[in-house]
Coordinates of C-alpha atoms in Angstrom, one line a residue:
Chain O
D113 CA -40.6 -114.8 -11.1
I114 CA -39.2 -113.7 -6.9
Q115 CA -37.4 -111.7 -6.8
M116 CA -34.7 -112.3 -3.4
T117 CA -32.6 -109.5 -1.9
Q118 CA -29.9 -109.6 0.7
S119 CA -28.6 -106.9 3.6
P120 CA -26.4 -105.6 4.1
S121 CA -24.5 -106.4 0.9
S122 CA -21.7 -106.4 2.7
L123 CA -20.3 -106.1 6.3
S124 CA -16.8 -106.3 8.5
A125 CA -16.8 -108.3 11.8
S126 CA -15.1 -109.4 14.4
V127 CA -14.0 -113.3 15.2
G128 CA -16.2 -114.5 18.0
D129 CA -18.5 -111.6 16.9
R130 CA -22.3 -113.3 16.0
V131 CA -23.5 -112.2 12.5
T132 CA -27.4 -111.6 11.2
I133 CA -27.9 -111.8 7.6
T134 CA -31.3 -111.0 5.8
C135 CA -32.9 -111.8 3.2
R136 CA -36.4 -110.9 2.2
A137 CA -38.2 -112.4 -0.8
S138 CA -40.5 -110.8 -3.7
Q139 CA -44.5 -112.5 -2.1
S140 CA -44.5 -115.4 0.3
I141 CA -42.4 -118.6 -0.5
S142 CA -43.4 -120.1 3.6
S143 CA -40.0 -122.0 4.5
Y144 CA -38.7 -122.6 0.7
L145 CA -35.3 -120.0 1.4
N146 CA -31.9 -121.9 1.3
W147 CA -28.4 -120.4 2.5
Y148 CA -25.1 -121.0 1.0
Q149 CA -21.6 -120.2 1.4
Q150 CA -18.7 -119.4 -0.9
K151 CA -15.1 -118.4 -0.4
P152 CA -13.5 -117.5 -3.4
G153 CA -12.8 -119.1 -6.2
K154 CA -15.1 -122.4 -5.0
A155 CA -18.0 -123.5 -5.3
P156 CA -21.0 -123.2 -3.2
K157 CA -22.1 -125.0 -0.2
L158 CA -25.5 -125.2 1.0
L159 CA -25.4 -124.7 5.1
I160 CA -29.5 -124.2 6.0
Y161 CA -32.0 -125.4 4.4
A162 CA -35.9 -125.4 3.8
A163 CA -35.0 -122.5 5.9
S164 CA -34.5 -123.8 9.8
S165 CA -33.0 -127.2 9.0
L166 CA -29.1 -126.6 8.7
Q167 CA -26.9 -129.1 6.6
S168 CA -25.3 -132.4 7.7
G169 CA -21.5 -131.7 8.9
V170 CA -22.6 -127.9 9.1
P171 CA -22.0 -126.4 12.5
S172 CA -24.5 -125.2 15.0
R173 CA -22.9 -122.0 14.6
F174 CA -24.5 -121.7 11.6
S175 CA -28.5 -121.2 12.6
G176 CA -31.6 -120.2 10.3
S177 CA -35.2 -118.7 10.7
G178 CA -37.7 -117.2 9.2
S179 CA -41.2 -118.0 6.4
G180 CA -42.9 -116.4 4.2
T181 CA -41.0 -112.8 2.9
D182 CA -38.4 -112.3 5.7
F183 CA -35.0 -114.6 6.2
T184 CA -31.6 -114.7 8.9
L185 CA -28.7 -116.2 8.6
T186 CA -27.1 -116.3 11.9
I187 CA -23.1 -116.6 12.5
S188 CA -23.4 -116.3 16.6
S189 CA -19.5 -116.5 17.3
L190 CA -18.1 -115.7 13.8
Q191 CA -14.6 -118.1 13.2
P192 CA -11.4 -117.5 11.0
E193 CA -13.2 -119.8 8.4
D194 CA -16.6 -118.3 8.0
F195 CA -15.5 -115.0 5.9
A196 CA -17.3 -115.5 2.7
T197 CA -19.7 -114.7 0.4
Y198 CA -23.5 -115.4 1.8
Y199 CA -26.3 -116.3 -0.6
C200 CA -29.8 -117.2 0.0
Q201 CA -32.3 -118.9 -3.2
Q202 CA -35.7 -119.1 -3.0
S203 CA -37.0 -122.8 -4.0
Y204 CA -40.6 -122.1 -3.9
S205 CA -41.1 -121.4 -7.7
T206 CA -39.6 -124.6 -9.2
L207 CA -39.9 -122.3 -12.4
Q208 CA -37.6 -120.0 -11.8
F209 CA -35.3 -121.3 -9.0
T210 CA -33.5 -117.2 -7.9
F211 CA -30.1 -116.6 -5.6
G212 CA -30.5 -112.8 -3.4
P213 CA -27.1 -111.1 -4.5
G214 CA -25.0 -112.5 -1.9
T215 CA -23.8 -111.3 1.7
K216 CA -19.6 -110.3 1.5
V217 CA -18.2 -111.0 5.4
D218 CA -14.4 -109.6 5.6
I219 CA -12.5 -109.4 8.9
K220 CA -12.6 -106.0 10.1
Chain Z
Q265 CA -18.0 -139.6 -1.3
M266 CA -20.6 -137.9 -3.1
Q267 CA -19.4 -136.0 -5.5
L268 CA -19.8 -133.9 -8.6
V269 CA -16.9 -133.9 -11.6
Q270 CA -17.1 -131.4 -14.3
S271 CA -14.9 -131.0 -17.6
G272 CA -12.3 -128.3 -18.0
P273 CA -12.2 -125.4 -19.7
E274 CA -13.6 -124.1 -22.1
V275 CA -12.4 -120.9 -24.7
K276 CA -15.3 -120.0 -27.9
K277 CA -15.7 -117.4 -30.0
P278 CA -19.0 -115.9 -30.3
G279 CA -22.1 -117.3 -32.1
T280 CA -20.2 -121.0 -31.6
S281 CA -21.7 -123.5 -28.3
V282 CA -20.9 -125.0 -25.8
K283 CA -21.5 -128.4 -23.6
V284 CA -20.1 -128.5 -20.5
S285 CA -20.6 -132.1 -18.3
C286 CA -20.7 -133.1 -14.8
K287 CA -20.4 -136.6 -13.9
A288 CA -22.5 -138.5 -10.5
S289 CA -20.5 -140.7 -8.2
G290 CA -21.8 -141.4 -4.4
F291 CA -24.8 -140.7 -4.4
T292 CA -28.0 -142.4 -6.2
F293 CA -27.9 -140.4 -9.9
T294 CA -31.2 -141.6 -11.1
S295 CA -33.7 -140.6 -8.2
S296 CA -32.1 -137.1 -8.2
A297 CA -32.1 -134.1 -10.1
V298 CA -29.4 -131.8 -11.3
Q299 CA -28.7 -128.3 -11.1
W300 CA -27.3 -125.8 -13.4
V301 CA -25.7 -122.3 -12.6
R302 CA -23.5 -119.6 -13.7
Q303 CA -21.9 -117.7 -12.4
A304 CA -20.1 -114.3 -14.2
R305 CA -17.4 -112.5 -12.7
G306 CA -18.4 -110.8 -9.6
Q307 CA -21.8 -111.5 -9.6
R308 CA -24.8 -113.4 -8.1
L309 CA -25.0 -117.1 -9.0
E310 CA -28.1 -117.3 -11.9
W311 CA -30.4 -120.1 -11.9
I312 CA -29.8 -121.8 -16.3
G313 CA -32.5 -125.1 -16.0
W314 CA -32.7 -128.2 -14.0
I315 CA -33.5 -131.7 -15.4
V316 CA -34.6 -135.0 -13.4
V317 CA -32.3 -137.5 -13.7
G318 CA -35.5 -140.8 -13.8
S319 CA -38.3 -138.7 -16.1
G320 CA -35.2 -136.6 -18.1
N321 CA -38.0 -133.8 -17.9
T322 CA -36.4 -130.6 -17.9
N323 CA -37.6 -127.0 -17.0
Y324 CA -34.8 -123.7 -18.3
A325 CA -35.2 -120.1 -17.0
Q326 CA -36.8 -118.1 -19.3
K327 CA -33.3 -116.1 -20.0
F328 CA -32.1 -119.3 -21.9
Q329 CA -35.3 -120.8 -22.7
E330 CA -34.1 -120.6 -26.5
R331 CA -30.0 -121.8 -26.1
V332 CA -30.1 -124.3 -23.6
T333 CA -30.5 -127.9 -23.8
I334 CA -29.4 -129.9 -21.2
T335 CA -29.6 -133.9 -21.2
R336 CA -28.2 -136.9 -18.6
D337 CA -26.8 -140.0 -19.9
M338 CA -27.7 -142.4 -16.7
S339 CA -25.0 -145.3 -18.4
T340 CA -22.0 -142.6 -16.9
S341 CA -24.4 -141.2 -14.2
T342 CA -23.4 -137.8 -16.6
A343 CA -25.5 -134.2 -16.9
Y344 CA -24.5 -132.2 -19.8
M345 CA -25.6 -128.3 -21.1
E346 CA -25.1 -127.8 -23.9
L347 CA -25.3 -123.3 -23.9
S348 CA -25.7 -121.7 -27.8
S349 CA -24.9 -118.4 -30.0
L350 CA -22.9 -117.6 -27.3
R351 CA -21.3 -113.5 -26.8
S352 CA -19.2 -112.2 -24.8
E353 CA -22.0 -112.1 -21.5
D354 CA -21.9 -115.9 -21.6
T355 CA -18.2 -115.5 -20.0
A356 CA -18.6 -117.3 -17.0
V357 CA -18.1 -119.7 -14.5
Y358 CA -20.8 -122.7 -14.9
Y359 CA -21.8 -125.3 -12.3
C360 CA -23.6 -128.2 -11.8
A361 CA -25.3 -129.2 -8.6
A362 CA -27.6 -132.4 -7.2
D363 CA -30.8 -131.5 -6.0
R364 CA -31.5 -135.4 -3.7
E365 CA -34.8 -133.5 -2.4
Y366 CA -36.5 -132.2 -5.2
L367 CA -39.8 -135.3 -4.8
T368 CA -39.7 -134.2 -1.1
G369 CA -40.0 -130.1 -2.9
G370 CA -37.2 -129.3 -1.5
N371 CA -34.8 -127.9 -4.2
W372 CA -32.0 -128.0 -2.5
F373 CA -28.5 -128.5 -4.8
D374 CA -25.7 -130.2 -2.2
P375 CA -23.2 -131.7 -3.5
W376 CA -22.0 -128.4 -6.1
G377 CA -19.7 -129.4 -8.7
Q378 CA -16.5 -127.5 -8.8
G379 CA -17.8 -125.5 -11.8
T380 CA -16.3 -125.3 -15.2
L381 CA -15.0 -122.1 -16.6
V382 CA -16.7 -120.9 -20.3
T383 CA -14.0 -118.1 -22.0
V384 CA -16.1 -116.2 -25.1
S385 CA -14.3 -114.4 -26.9
S386 CA -13.5 -113.0 -30.5

C-alpha cells in the first residue's frame, strides 16, 4: 500500500498568514494527489485535484504543487473560514486509495 | 446542484450488519463511480471501496474485503454499502462520494454525502 504522511500535524496561524502544508507519498504517485478540507462535523470538500488543479468554486488563495512523492498545499492569505483540517489523498493506486493523517489549522 | 444524500444514523449490536444508502442527484449517476470512506472520531479518513455504477464492478480495501459489499440501483440512482460482522471498532461516520472522473484516471471525490453515523454497541 502507498502510505501518505503530512506535516505538520497541526499549526496555529493568524488571518492573513501564508500557510503551507506538506504531503509525502511512500512511492512515486506522479500527480495523482488530491487535497480536501474538512470542518468539524462536516463532510470533506475537494479543494485541489491532480496535484495543482483548483476545483471549481474554490477560492484562488488555495494552490497546490508537486509531483512524484512530495506535494504542498498553500493558502496564500488565511481567512477565518479556512480554519479546518486538510487531508491529502493519493489516487495513483486504484486498488487502494489512501489519505494522509490530516493537518489541523487553527487560530493563533 | 450535484448532491449525495445518505440514510440516517444507525445503532447496531456487535456481530450484526448495517446497510447505508447514498442517493445521487444533479449529475449523471450511471457515468460515475461511487466511493465509500469512513472516519472514526478524531481519526483520519479511511477508504473502504468503490463501485463503477455503469458496470457494477467493485473494488474493496483489503482490510474490509471479507465483510463489505457495495451495490447500486441505477433505477433510483442509489448506491449502498453493507458492512457485516460489526465490532465496536467499526463505530464511525461513513461517507459516500462521487467519483465522476474515474474514466480519465482522476479518482478525486466530489461531491460527498453528509455522512452516516454508525454506532456499534452491545
